[in-house]
mmCIF file with all atom_site columns, C-alpha atoms and ligand atoms in Angstrom:
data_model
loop_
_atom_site.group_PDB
_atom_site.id
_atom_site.type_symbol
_atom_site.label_atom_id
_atom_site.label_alt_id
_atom_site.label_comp_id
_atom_site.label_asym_id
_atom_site.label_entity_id
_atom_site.label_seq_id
_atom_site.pdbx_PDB_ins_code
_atom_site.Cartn_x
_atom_site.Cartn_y
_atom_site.Cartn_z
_atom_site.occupancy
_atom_site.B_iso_or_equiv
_atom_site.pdbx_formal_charge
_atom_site.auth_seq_id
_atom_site.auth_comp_id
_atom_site.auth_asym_id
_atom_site.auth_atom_id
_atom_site.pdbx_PDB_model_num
ATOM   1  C  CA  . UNK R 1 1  ? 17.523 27.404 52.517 1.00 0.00 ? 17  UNK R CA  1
ATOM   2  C  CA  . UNK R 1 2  ? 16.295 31.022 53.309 1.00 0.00 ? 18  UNK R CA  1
ATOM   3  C  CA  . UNK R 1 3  ? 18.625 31.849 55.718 1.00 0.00 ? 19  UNK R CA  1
ATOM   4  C  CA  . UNK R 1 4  ? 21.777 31.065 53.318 1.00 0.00 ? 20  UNK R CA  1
ATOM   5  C  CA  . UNK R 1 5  ? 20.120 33.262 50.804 1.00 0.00 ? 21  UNK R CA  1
ATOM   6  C  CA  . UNK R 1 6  ? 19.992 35.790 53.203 1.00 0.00 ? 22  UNK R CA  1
ATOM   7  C  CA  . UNK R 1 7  ? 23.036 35.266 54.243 1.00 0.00 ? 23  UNK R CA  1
ATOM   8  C  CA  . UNK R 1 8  ? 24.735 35.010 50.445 1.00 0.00 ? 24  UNK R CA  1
ATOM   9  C  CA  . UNK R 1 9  ? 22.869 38.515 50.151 1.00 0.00 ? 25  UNK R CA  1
ATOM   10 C  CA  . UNK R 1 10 ? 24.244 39.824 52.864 1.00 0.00 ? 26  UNK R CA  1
ATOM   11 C  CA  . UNK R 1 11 ? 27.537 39.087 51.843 1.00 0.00 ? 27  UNK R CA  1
ATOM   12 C  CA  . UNK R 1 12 ? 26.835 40.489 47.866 1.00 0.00 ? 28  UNK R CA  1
ATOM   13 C  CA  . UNK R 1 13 ? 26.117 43.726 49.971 1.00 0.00 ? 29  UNK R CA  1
ATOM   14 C  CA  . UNK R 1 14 ? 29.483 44.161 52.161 1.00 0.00 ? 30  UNK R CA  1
ATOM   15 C  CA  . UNK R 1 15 ? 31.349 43.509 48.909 1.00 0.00 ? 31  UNK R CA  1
ATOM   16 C  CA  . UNK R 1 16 ? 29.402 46.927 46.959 1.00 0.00 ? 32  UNK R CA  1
ATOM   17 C  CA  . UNK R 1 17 ? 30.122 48.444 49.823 1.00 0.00 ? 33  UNK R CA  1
ATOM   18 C  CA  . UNK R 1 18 ? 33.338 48.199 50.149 1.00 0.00 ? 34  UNK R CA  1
ATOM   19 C  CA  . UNK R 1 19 ? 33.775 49.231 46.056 1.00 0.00 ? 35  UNK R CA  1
ATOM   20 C  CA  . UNK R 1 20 ? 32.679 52.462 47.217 1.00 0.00 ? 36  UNK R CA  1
ATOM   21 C  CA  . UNK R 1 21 ? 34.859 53.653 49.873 1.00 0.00 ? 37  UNK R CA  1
ATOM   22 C  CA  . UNK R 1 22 ? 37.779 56.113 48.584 1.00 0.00 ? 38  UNK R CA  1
ATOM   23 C  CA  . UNK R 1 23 ? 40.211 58.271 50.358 1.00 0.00 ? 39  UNK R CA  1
ATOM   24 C  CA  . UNK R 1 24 ? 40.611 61.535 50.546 1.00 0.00 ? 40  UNK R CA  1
ATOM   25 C  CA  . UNK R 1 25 ? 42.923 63.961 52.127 1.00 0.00 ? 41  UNK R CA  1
ATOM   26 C  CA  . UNK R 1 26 ? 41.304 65.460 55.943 1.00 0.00 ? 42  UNK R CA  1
ATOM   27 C  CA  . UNK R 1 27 ? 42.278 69.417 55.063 1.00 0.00 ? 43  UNK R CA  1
ATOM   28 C  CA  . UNK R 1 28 ? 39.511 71.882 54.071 1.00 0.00 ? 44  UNK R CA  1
ATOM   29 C  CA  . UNK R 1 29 ? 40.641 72.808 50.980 1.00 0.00 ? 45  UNK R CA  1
ATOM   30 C  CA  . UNK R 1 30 ? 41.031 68.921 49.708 1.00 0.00 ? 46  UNK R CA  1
ATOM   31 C  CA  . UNK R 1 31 ? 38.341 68.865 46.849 1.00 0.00 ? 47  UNK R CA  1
ATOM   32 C  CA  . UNK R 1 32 ? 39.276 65.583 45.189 1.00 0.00 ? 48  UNK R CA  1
ATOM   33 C  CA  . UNK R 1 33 ? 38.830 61.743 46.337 1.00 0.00 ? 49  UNK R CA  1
ATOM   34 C  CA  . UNK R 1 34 ? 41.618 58.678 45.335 1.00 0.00 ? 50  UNK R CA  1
ATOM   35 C  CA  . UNK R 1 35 ? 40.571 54.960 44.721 1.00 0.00 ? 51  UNK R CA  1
ATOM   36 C  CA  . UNK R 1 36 ? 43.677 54.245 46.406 1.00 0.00 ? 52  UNK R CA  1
ATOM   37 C  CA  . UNK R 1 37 ? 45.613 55.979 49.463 1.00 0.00 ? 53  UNK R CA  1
ATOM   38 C  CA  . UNK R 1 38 ? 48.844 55.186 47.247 1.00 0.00 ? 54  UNK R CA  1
ATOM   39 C  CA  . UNK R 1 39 ? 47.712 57.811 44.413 1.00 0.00 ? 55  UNK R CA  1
ATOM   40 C  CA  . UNK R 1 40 ? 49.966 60.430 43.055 1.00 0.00 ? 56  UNK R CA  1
ATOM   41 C  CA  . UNK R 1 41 ? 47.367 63.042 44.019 1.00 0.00 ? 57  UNK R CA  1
ATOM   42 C  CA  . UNK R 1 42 ? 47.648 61.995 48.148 1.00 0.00 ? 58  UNK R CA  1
ATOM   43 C  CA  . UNK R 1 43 ? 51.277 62.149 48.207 1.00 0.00 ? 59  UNK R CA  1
ATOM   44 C  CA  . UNK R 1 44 ? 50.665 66.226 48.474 1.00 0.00 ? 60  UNK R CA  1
ATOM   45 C  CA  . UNK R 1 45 ? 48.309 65.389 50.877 1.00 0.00 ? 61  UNK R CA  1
ATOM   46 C  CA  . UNK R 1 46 ? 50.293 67.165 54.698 1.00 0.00 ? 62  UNK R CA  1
ATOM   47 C  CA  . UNK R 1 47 ? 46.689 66.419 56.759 1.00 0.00 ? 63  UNK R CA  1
ATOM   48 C  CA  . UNK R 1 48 ? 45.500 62.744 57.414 1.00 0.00 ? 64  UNK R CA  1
ATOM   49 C  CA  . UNK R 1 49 ? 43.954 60.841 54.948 1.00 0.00 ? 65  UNK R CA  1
ATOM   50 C  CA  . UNK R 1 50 ? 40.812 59.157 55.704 1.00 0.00 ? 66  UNK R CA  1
ATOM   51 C  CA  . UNK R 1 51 ? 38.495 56.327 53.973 1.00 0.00 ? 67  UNK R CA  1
ATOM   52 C  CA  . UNK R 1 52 ? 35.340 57.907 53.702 1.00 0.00 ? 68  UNK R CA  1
ATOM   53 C  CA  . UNK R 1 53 ? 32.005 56.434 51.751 1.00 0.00 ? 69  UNK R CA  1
ATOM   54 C  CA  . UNK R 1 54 ? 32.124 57.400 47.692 1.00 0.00 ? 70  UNK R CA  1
ATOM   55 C  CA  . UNK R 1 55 ? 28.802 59.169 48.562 1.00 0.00 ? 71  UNK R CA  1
ATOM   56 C  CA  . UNK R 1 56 ? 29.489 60.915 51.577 1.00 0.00 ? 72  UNK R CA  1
ATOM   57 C  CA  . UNK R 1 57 ? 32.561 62.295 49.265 1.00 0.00 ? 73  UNK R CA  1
ATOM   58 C  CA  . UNK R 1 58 ? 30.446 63.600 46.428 1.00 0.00 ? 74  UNK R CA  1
ATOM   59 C  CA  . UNK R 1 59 ? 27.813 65.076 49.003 1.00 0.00 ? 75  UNK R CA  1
ATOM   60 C  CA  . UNK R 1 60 ? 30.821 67.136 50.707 1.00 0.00 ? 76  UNK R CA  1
ATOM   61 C  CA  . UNK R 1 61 ? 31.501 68.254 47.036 1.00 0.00 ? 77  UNK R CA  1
ATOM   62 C  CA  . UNK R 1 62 ? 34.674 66.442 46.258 1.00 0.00 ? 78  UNK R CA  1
ATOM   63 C  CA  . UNK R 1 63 ? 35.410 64.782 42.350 1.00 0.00 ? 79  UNK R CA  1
ATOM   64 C  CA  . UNK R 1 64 ? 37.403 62.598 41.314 1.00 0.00 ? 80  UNK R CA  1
ATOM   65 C  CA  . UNK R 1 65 ? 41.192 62.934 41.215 1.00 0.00 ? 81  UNK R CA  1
ATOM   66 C  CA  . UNK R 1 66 ? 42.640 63.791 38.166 1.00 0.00 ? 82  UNK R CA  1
ATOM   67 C  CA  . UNK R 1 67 ? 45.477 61.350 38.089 1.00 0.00 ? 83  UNK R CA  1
ATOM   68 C  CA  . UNK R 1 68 ? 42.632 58.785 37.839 1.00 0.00 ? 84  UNK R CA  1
ATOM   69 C  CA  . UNK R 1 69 ? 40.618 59.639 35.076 1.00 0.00 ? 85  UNK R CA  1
HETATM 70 ZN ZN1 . LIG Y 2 .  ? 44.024 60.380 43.205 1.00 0.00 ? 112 LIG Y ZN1 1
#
């Protein structure tokens, strides 16, 4: 019965994980992050855009997009 807790867990924390991802465009001068690689604010985007942790995002100084608010 341990293990499945574990396990259930386990699962509960790939699911917050995955809340937190966002997108943002790969150019230097990109200072905002999308919930979704389909937003308004991405289709300016002429680099790559990249999933990147919600976190590592804010760290690197980015906020959110303002299509999204
Ligand atoms: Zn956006």
């Amino acid at each position: 019965m341990k293990t499945l807790s574990l396990l259930i867990l386990f699962f509960i924390n790939i699911t917050c994980k995955e809340n937190t991802t966002v997108y943002i465009c790969n150019s230097a001068g990109a200072k905002k992050y999308h919930y979704t690689s389909s937003c308004r604010g991405l289709s300016n985007c002429t680099y790559k855009i990249i999933k990147v942790d919600i976190e590592k995002a804010k760290k690197d100084g980015k906020t959110l997009c303002g299509w999204e608010k």
